[in-house]
Tab-separated table of C-alpha atoms in Angstrom:
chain	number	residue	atom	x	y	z
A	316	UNK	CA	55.212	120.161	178.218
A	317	UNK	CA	57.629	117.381	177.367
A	318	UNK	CA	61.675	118.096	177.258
A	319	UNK	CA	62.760	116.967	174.115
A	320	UNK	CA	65.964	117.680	175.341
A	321	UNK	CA	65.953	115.135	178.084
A	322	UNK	CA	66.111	112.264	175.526
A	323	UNK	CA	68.817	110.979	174.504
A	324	UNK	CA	71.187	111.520	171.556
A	325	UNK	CA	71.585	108.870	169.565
A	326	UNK	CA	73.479	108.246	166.439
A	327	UNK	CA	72.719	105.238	164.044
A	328	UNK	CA	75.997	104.294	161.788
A	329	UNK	CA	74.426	102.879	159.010
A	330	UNK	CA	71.122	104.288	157.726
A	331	UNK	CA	69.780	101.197	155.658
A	332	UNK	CA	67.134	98.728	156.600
A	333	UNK	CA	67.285	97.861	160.586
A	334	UNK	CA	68.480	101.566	161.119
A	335	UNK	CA	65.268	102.648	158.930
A	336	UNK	CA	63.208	100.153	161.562
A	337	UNK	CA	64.570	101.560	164.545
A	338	UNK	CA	64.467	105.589	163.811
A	339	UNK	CA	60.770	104.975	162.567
A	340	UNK	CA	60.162	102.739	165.621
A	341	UNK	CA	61.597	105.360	167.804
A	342	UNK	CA	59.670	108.665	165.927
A	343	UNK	CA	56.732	106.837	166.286
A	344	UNK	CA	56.600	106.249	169.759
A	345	UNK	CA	57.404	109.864	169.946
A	346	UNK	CA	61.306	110.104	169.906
A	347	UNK	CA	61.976	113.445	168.574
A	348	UNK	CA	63.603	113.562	165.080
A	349	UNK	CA	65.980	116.314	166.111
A	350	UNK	CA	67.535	113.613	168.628
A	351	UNK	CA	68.541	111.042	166.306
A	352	UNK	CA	70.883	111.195	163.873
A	353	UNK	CA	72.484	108.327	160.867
A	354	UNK	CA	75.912	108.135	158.823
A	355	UNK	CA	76.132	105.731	155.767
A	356	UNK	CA	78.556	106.443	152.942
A	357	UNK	CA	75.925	106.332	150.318
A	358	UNK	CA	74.333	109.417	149.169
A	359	UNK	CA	71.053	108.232	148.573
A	360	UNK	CA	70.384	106.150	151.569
A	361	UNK	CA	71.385	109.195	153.345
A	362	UNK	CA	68.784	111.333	151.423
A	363	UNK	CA	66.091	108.570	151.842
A	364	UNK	CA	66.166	108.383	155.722
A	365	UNK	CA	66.452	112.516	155.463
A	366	UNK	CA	63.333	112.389	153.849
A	367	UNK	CA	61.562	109.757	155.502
A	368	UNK	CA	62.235	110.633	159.152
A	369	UNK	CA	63.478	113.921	159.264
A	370	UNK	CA	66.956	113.175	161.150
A	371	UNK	CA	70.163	114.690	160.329
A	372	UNK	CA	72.534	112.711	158.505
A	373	UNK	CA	76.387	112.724	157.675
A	374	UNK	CA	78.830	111.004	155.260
A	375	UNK	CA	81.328	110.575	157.860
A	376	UNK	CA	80.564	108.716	160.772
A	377	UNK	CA	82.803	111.251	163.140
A	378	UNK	CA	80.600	113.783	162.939
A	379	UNK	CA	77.268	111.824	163.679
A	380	UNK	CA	78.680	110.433	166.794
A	381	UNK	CA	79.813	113.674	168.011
A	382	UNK	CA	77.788	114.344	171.427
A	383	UNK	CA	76.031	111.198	171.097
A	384	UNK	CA	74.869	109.604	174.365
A	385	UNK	CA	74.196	106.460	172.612
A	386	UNK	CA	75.815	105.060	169.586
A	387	UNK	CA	74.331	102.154	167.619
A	388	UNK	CA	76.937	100.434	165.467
A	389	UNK	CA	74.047	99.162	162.369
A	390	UNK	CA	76.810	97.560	159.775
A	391	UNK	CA	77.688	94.691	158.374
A	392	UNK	CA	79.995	92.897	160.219
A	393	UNK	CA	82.570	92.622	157.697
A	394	UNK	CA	83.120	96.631	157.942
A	395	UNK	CA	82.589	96.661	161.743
A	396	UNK	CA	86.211	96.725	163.044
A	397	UNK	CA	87.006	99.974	160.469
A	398	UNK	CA	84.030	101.641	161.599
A	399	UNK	CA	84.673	101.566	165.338
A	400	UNK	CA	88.177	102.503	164.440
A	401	UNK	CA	86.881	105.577	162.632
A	402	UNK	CA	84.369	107.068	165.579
A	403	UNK	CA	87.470	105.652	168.516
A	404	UNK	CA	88.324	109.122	169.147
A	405	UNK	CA	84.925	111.360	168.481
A	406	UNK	CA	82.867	109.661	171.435
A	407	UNK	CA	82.042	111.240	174.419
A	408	UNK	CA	83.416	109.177	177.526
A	409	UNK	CA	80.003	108.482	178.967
A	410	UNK	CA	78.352	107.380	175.606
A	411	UNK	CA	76.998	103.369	174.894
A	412	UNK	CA	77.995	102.270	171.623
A	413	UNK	CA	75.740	99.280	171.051
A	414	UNK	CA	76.278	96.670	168.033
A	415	UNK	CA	73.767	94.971	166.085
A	416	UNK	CA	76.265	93.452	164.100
A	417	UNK	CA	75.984	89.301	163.473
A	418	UNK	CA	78.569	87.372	165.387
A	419	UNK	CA	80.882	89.911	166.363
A	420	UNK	CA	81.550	89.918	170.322
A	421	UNK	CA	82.225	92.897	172.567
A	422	UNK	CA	86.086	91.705	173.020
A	423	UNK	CA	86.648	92.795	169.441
A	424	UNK	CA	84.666	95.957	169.420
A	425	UNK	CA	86.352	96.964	172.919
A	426	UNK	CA	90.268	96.136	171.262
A	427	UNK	CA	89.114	98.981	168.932
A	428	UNK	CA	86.841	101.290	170.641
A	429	UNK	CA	89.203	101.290	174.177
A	430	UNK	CA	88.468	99.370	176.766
A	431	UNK	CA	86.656	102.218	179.144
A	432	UNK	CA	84.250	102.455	176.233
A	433	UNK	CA	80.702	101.370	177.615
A	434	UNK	CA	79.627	98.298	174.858
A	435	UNK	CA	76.362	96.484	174.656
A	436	UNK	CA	75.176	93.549	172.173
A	437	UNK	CA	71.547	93.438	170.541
A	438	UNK	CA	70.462	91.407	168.323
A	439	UNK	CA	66.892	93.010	167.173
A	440	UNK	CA	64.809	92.200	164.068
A	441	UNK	CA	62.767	94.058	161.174
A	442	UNK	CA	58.920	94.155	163.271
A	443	UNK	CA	60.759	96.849	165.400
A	444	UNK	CA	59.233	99.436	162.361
A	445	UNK	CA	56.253	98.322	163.751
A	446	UNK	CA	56.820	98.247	167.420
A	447	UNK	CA	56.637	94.405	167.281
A	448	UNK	CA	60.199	93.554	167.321
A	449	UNK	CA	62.608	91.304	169.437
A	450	UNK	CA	65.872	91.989	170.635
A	451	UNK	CA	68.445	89.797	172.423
A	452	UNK	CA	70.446	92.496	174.946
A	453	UNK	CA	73.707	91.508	176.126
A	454	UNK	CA	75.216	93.984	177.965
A	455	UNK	CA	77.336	93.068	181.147
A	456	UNK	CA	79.969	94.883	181.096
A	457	UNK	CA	77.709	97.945	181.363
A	458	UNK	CA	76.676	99.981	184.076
A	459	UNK	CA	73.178	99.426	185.736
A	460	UNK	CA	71.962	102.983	184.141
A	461	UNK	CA	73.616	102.304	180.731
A	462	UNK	CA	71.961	98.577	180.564
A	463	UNK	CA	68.820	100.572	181.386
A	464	UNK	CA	69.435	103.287	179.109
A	465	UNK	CA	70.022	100.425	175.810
A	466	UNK	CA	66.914	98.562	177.191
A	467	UNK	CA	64.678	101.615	176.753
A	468	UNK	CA	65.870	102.589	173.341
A	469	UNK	CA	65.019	98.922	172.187
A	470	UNK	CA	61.664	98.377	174.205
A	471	UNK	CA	60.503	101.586	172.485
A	472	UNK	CA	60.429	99.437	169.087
A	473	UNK	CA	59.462	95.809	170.472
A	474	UNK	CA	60.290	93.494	173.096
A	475	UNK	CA	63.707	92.798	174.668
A	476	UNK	CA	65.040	89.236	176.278
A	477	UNK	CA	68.265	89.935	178.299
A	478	UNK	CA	70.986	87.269	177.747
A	479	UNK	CA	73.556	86.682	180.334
A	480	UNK	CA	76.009	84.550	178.438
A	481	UNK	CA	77.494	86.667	175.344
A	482	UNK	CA	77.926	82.632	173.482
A	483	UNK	CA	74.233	82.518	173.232
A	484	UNK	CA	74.031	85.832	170.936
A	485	UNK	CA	74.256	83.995	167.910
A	486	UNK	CA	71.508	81.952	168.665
A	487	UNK	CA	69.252	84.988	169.291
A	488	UNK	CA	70.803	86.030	165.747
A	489	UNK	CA	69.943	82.549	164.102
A	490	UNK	CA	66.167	82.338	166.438
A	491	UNK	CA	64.906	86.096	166.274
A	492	UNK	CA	67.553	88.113	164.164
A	493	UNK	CA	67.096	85.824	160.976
A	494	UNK	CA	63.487	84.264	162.298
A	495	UNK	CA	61.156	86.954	160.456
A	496	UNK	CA	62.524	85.460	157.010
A	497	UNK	CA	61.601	81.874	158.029
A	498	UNK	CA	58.008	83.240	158.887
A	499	UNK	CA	57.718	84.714	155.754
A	500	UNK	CA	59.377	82.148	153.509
A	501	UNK	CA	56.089	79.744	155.344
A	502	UNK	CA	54.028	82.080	154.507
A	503	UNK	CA	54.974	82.544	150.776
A	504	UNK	CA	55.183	78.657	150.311
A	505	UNK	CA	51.291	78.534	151.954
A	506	UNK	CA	50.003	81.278	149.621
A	507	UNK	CA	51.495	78.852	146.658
A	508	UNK	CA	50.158	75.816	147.862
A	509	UNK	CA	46.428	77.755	147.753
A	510	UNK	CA	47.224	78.946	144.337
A	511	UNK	CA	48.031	75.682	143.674
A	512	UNK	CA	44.683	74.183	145.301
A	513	UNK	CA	42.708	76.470	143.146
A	514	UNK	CA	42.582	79.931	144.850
A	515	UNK	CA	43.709	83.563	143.156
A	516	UNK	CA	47.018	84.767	144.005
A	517	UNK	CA	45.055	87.771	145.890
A	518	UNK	CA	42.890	85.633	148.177
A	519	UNK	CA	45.582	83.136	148.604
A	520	UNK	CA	48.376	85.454	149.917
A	521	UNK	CA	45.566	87.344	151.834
A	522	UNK	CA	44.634	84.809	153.093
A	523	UNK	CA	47.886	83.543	154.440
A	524	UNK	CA	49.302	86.976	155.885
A	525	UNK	CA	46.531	87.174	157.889
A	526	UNK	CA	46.285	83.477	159.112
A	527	UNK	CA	50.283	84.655	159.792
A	528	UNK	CA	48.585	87.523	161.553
A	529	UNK	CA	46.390	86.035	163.856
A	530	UNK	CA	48.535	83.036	165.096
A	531	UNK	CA	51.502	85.587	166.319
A	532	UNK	CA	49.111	87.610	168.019
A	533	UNK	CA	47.312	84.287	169.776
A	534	UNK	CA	51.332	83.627	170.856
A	535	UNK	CA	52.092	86.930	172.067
A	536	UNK	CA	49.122	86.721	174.251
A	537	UNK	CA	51.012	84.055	176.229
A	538	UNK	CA	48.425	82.540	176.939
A	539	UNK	CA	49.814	78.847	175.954
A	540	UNK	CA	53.026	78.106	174.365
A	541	UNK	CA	53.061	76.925	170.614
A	542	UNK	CA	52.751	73.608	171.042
A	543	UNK	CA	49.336	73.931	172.881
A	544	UNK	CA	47.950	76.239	171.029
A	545	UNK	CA	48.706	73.644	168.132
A	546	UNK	CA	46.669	70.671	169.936
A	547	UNK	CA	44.354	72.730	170.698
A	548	UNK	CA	43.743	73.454	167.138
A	549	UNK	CA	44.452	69.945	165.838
A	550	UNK	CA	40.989	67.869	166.034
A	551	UNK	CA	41.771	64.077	165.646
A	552	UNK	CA	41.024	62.692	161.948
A	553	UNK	CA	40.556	66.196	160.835
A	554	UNK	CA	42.160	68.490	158.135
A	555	UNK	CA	44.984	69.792	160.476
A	556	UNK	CA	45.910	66.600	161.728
A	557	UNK	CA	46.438	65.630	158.127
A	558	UNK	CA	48.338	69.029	157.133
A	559	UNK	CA	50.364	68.388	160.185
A	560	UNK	CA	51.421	64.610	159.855
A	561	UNK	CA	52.748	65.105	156.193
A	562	UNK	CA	54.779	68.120	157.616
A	563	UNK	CA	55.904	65.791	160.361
A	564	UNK	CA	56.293	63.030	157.339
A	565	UNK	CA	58.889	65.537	155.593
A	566	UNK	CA	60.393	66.097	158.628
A	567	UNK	CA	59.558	69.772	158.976
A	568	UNK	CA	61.095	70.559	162.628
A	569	UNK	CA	64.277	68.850	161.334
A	570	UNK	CA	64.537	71.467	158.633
A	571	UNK	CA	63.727	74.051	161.330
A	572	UNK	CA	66.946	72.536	163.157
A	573	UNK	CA	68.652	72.788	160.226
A	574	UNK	CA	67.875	76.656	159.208
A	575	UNK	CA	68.946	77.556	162.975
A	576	UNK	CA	71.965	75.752	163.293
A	577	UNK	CA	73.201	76.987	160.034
A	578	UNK	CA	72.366	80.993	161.004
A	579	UNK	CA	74.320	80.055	164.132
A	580	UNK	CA	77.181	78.631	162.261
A	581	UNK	CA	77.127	81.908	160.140
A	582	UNK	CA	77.501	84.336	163.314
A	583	UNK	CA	80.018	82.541	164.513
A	584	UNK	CA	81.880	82.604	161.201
A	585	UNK	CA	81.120	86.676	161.047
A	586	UNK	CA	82.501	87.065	164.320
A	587	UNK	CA	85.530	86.000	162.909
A	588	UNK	CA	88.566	87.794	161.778
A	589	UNK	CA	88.417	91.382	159.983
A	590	UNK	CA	87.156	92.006	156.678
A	591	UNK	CA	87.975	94.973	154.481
A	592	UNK	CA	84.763	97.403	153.504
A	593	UNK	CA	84.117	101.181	153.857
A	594	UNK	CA	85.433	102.865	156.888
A	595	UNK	CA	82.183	104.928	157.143
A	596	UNK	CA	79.599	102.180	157.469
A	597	UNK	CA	77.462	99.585	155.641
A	598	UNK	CA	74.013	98.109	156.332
């Protein structure tokens, strides 16, 4: 018989979308509901994860925390230096309080949570409500036991890629955090360029969430790395090879370049100085 009671507590400030993707992540993988638990100021959100997951939630963020062995810190980094303020004093002394906020570094969250206080960085994405997420972990300044304790809770929802230099975050953030959208905005545009060519909008945006589909699963098999598994799909004179060189003609990995270095230029402006917002959490 399994001890739900051996798991660990853990308390989500913020109950909205990546908080939603990590409880059902967790729950699904056989996390029990009655160890998790989610603050966020608004009323319905609150009522909405209640319903959906079955985890006890809270308008203040004090009395989620309270026992917690691991905290995860799901806001909006404008709010993020009143929120750690608020739960300073309600954390156990052994607990991990782990932000998924954009841009902001430990050094801020430790000038507000005490500098004994146990702090990790991850940068997961949406998949993890799906078990197909990735996270970027940095965690240094935590014990070998807490690193592994962080590291579990985010390989139950995905996969996790340690980073060793806290700098590189934002990249994960502008690569992985952000990257879902850029998959999606590809396929979108590829479902209206079938319309376009003379298919119905059912077929066409079948037909390009599964294509979507099939080539992340042919990369997570690691097989080959992306630009292989493109040659190996690109027959000389043929229709890819045409597809490909007017991408290549409108400079399509520039804009790539572009999108990145602008999500990276956003975390770093996020990690910047305070913003006002609710003391009990945003997402």
């Amino acid at each position: 018989m399994n001890d739900d009671s051996a798991k660990p507590l853990i308390a989500m400030i913020g109950a909205g979308n990546m908080s939603r993707a990590i409880i059902g992540g967790l729950i699904a993988r056989g996390h029990p509901a009655e160890r998790l638990a989610a603050a966020d100021p608004d009323a319905e959100t609150r009522d909405a994860a209640a319903r959906e997951f079955g985890v006890a939630t809270h308008a203040e963020n004090q009395r989620a925390v309270a026992g917690a062995d691991i905290v995860v810190l799901a806001v909006k980094p404008q709010v993020i230096d009143r929120v750690t303020e608020s739960i300073a004093s309600a954390l156990r002394g052994d607990c991990v309080v782990v932000s998924v906020a954009a841009g902001v570094p430990v050094s801020r969250l430790r000038a507000r949570l005490g500098d004994a206080t146990a702090v990790a960085r991850v940068m997961p994405n949406t998949p993890a409500l799906h078990g197909a997420g990735a996270a970027g972990m940095f965690a240094a300044g935590c014990s070998q036991a807490q690193q592994r304790a962080v590291r579990t809770l985010f390989e139950a929802v995905g996969k996790v890629f340690e980073i060793e230099d806290e700098a590189l975050m934002d990249a994960v953030t502008a690569v992985s955090g952000s990257g879902p959208a850029y998959f999606f905005a590809l396929a979108e545009a590829l479902a209206e360029a079938g319309q376009a060519a003379g298919l119905n909008r059912e077929t066409a945006e079948g037909l390009a969430a599964q294509t979507a589909t099939g080539a992340g699963v042919m990369l997570g098999a690691g097989d080959a790395p992306a630009a292989e598994l493109r040659r190996r799909v690109t027959s000389p004179g043929g229709t890819t090879a045409a597809a490909l060189a007017a991408l290549e003609r409108n400079d399509f990995a520039g804009i790539v370049h572009a999108a990145v270095d602008a999500a990276v230029e956003r975390g770093r402006e996020l990690g910047g100085p305070a913003a006002t917002g609710d003391p009990r959490g945003d997402s």
